[in-house]
XYZ file of C-alpha atoms in Angstrom:
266
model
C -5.736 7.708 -3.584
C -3.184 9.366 -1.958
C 0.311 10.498 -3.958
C 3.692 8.988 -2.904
C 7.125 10.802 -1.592
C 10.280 11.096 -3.350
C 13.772 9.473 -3.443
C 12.739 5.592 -1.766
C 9.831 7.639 -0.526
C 6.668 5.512 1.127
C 3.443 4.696 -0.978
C 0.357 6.847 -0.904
C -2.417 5.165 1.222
C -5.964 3.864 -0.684
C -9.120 6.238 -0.880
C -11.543 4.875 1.464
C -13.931 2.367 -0.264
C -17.223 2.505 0.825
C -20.397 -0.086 -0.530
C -23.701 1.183 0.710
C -27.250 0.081 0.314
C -30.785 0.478 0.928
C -30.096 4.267 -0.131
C -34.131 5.677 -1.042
C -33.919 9.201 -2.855
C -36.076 11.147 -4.544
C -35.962 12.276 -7.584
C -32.673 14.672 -8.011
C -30.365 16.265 -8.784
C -28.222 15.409 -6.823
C -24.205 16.798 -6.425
C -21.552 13.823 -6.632
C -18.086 14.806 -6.111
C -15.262 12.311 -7.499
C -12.563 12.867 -5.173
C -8.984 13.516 -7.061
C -6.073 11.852 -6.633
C -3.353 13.365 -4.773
C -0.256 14.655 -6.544
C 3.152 13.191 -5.987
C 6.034 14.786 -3.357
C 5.217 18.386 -2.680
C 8.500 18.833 -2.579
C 9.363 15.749 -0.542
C 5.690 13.946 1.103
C 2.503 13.143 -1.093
C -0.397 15.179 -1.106
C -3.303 13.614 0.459
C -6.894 12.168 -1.770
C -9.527 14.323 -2.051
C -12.869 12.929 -0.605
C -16.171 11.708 -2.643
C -18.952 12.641 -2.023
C -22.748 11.454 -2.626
C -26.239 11.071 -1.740
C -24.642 12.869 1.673
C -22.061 10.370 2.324
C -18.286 10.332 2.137
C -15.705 8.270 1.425
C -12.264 9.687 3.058
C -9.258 10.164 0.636
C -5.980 8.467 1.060
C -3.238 9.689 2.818
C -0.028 10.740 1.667
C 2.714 8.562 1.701
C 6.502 10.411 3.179
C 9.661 11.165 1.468
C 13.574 11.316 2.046
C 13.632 15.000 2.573
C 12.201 15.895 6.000
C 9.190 16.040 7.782
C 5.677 16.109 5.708
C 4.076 19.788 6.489
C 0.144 18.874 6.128
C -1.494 20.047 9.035
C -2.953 16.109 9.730
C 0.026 14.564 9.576
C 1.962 12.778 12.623
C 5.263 15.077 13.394
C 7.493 12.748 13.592
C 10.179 13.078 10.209
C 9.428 9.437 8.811
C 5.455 8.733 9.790
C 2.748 8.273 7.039
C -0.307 10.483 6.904
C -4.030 9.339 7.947
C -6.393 8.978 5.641
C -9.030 6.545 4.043
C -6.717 4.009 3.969
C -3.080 5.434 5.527
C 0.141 6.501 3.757
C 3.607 4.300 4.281
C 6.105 5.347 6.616
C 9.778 6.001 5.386
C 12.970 4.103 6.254
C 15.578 6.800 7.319
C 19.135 7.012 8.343
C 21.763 7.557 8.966
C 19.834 8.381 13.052
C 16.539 9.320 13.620
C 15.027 8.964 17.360
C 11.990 6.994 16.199
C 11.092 5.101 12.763
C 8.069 6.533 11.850
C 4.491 4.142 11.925
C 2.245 4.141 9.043
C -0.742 6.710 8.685
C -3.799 5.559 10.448
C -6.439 3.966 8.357
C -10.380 4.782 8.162
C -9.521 7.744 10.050
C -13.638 8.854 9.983
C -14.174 5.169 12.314
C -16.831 4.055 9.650
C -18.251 0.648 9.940
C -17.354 -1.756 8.144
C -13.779 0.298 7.282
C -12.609 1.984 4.401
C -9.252 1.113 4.724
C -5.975 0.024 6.777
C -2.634 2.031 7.886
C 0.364 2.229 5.775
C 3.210 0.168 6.643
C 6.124 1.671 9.163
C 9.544 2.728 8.653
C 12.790 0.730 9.683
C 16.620 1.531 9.232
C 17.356 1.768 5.729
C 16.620 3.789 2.258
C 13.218 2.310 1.683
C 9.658 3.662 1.838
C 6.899 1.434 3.170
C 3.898 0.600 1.571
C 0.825 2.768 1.030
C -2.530 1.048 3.153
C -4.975 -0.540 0.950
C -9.086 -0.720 1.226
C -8.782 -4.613 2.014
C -5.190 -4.627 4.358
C -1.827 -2.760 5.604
C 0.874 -1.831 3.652
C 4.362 -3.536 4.106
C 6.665 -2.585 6.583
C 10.163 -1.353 4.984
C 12.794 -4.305 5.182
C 15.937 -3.515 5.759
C 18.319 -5.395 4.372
C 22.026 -4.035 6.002
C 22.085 -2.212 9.645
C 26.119 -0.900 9.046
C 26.279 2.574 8.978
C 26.593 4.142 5.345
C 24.449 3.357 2.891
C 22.374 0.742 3.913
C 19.762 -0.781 1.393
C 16.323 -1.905 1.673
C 13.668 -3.406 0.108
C 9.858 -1.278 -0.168
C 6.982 -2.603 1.730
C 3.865 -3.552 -0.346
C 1.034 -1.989 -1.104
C -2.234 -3.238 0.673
C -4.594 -5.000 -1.123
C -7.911 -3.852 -2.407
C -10.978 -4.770 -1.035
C -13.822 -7.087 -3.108
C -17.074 -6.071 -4.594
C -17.749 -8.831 -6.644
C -21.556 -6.779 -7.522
C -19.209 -4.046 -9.164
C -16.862 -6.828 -11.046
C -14.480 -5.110 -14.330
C -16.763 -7.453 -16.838
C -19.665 -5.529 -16.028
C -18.432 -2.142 -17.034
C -17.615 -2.788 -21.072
C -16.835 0.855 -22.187
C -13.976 1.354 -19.196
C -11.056 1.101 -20.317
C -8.884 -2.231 -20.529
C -6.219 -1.741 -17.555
C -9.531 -0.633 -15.194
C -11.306 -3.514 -15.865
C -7.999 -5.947 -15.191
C -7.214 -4.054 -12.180
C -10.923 -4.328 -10.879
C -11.173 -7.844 -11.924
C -13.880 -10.185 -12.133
C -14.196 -9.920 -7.802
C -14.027 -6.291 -8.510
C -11.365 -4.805 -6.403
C -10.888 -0.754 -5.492
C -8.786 0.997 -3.464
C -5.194 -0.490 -3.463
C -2.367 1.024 -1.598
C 0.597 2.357 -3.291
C 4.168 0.385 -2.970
C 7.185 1.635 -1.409
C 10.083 3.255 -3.325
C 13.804 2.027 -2.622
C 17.380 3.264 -4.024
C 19.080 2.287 -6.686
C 22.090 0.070 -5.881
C 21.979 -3.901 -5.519
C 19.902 -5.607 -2.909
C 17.692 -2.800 -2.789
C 14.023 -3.217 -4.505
C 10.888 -1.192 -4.680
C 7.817 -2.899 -4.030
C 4.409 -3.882 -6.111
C 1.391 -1.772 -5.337
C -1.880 -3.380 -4.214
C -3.849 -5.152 -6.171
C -7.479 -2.772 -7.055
C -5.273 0.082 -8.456
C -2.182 0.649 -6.307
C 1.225 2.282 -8.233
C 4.081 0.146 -8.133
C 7.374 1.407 -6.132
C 10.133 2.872 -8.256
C 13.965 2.694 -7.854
C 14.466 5.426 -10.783
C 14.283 6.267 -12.821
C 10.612 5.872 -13.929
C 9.894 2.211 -13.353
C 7.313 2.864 -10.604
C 3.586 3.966 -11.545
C 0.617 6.055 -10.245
C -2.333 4.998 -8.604
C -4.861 3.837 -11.251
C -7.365 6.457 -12.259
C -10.866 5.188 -11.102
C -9.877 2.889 -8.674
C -8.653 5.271 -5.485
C -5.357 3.349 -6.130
C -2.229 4.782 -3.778
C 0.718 6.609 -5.934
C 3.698 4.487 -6.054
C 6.602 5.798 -4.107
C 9.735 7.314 -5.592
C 13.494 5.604 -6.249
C 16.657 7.662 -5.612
C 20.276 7.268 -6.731
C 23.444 5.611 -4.308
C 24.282 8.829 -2.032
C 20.941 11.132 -2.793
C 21.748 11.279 -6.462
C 18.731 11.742 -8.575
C 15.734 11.026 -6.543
C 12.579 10.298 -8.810
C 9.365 11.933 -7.644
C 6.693 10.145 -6.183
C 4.147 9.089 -7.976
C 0.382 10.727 -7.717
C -2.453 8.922 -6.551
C -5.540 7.519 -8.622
C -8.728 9.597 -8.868
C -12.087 7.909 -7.167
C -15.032 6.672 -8.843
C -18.705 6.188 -7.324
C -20.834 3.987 -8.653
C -24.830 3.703 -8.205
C -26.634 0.534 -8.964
C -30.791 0.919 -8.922
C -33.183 -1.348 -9.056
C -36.481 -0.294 -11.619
């Protein structure tokens, strides 16, 4: 999963989630790379998800979701100030005032055009001191809702996190040694790759957002009430809170490591 930005910064987007079968090997070994989560705002934007890697296939990591603080600086990402990066499943735009030319759109999901996807865009920015919504494996993030348009301080509520997608053959009750908050967030339909929520400041009206269900971090308004992306689910970081008038932003929140999983038949 991808991390989140700082100070009402956007969600990170899902890892891609990818369910292939039919694979035929031979006996091994074999390299698997688990791709690792990406850390929160680096200073202000999330770091991108590393990829995973097996049996020579790939599942793409998630993007990084934007902060308060300028443009991101990763060589994939869009160059406008407020857009989310592509990815597996797409980072959240950022709400931004008091002027910017454009609101920034939501990083671009299944950026590798895999069939079926691994994931959907982040949700795009709007007036206002929100972040958007990280995309999940199973759906967009939430667009940032703005709830004032005066000049000032205007607050706004985080867009969600996008749901996880379903793999009911990989269901939580199946795995009995992972630990108990994996096999809740996995569930007995088995979801993976939820996108992080959306950050917001801290001052009434404004609230940060839920992350996706399959993993996704939960938005924070500071300080410390959001969460990271679930470790072995490619959950999206949840994005960052921040004080009336830039006061003490809280860092974004990093994104969940992958997992891969390999069911044989003997």
């Amino acid at each position: 999963g991808g991390g989140a930005g700082l100070a009402a910064g956007s969600g990170g987007g899902a890892g891609g989630v990818r369910s292939i079968t039919g694979i035929r090997v031979s006996p091994g070994p074999y390299t698997i790379t688990v791709g690792e989560g990406g850390a929160g705002n680096q200073p202000s934007y999330g770091i991108s998800g590393g990829d995973t890697t097996a049996f020579d296939l790939r599942a793409t990591g998630g993007g990084g979701g934007t902060g308060a603080y300028g443009p991101t600086t990763e060589p994939s990402a869009s160059p406008s100030t407020s857009a989310g990066t592509p990815g597996g499943s797409g980072g959240g735009a950022k709400g931004y005032y008091p002027t910017a030319p454009t609101y920034g759109a939501g990083g671009q999901g299944n950026i590798r055009g895999v069939y079926p996807v691994e994931g959907y865009p982040g949700g795009d920015g709007a007036y206002g001191n929100g972040g958007a919504g990280g995309g999940g494996a199973g759906g967009a993030g939430g667009n940032v809702n703005s709830v004032g348009s005066a000049p000032g301080d205007p607050v706004s509520t985080g867009g969600v996190g996008g749901n996880g997608a379903p793999y009911p053959a990989y269901a939580g009750p199946l795995f009995p040694t992972m630990p108990t908050d994996w096999k809740t967030a996995t569930g007995p339909t088995g979801l993976y790759g939820g996108g992080g929520g959306g950050g917001a400041q801290n001052s009434p009206g404004s609230n940060q957002a839920t992350g996706g269900t399959g993993g996704g971090g939960d938005g924070d308004t500071g300080p410390g009430d959001g969460s990271a992306g679930l470790v072995n689910t490619g959950g999206g970081g949840g994005g960052g809170g921040r004080g009336i008038g830039f006061n003490s932003p809280t860092r974004g929140f990093a994104g969940g490591d992958g997992i891969v999983i390999i069911r044989y038949s003997v």
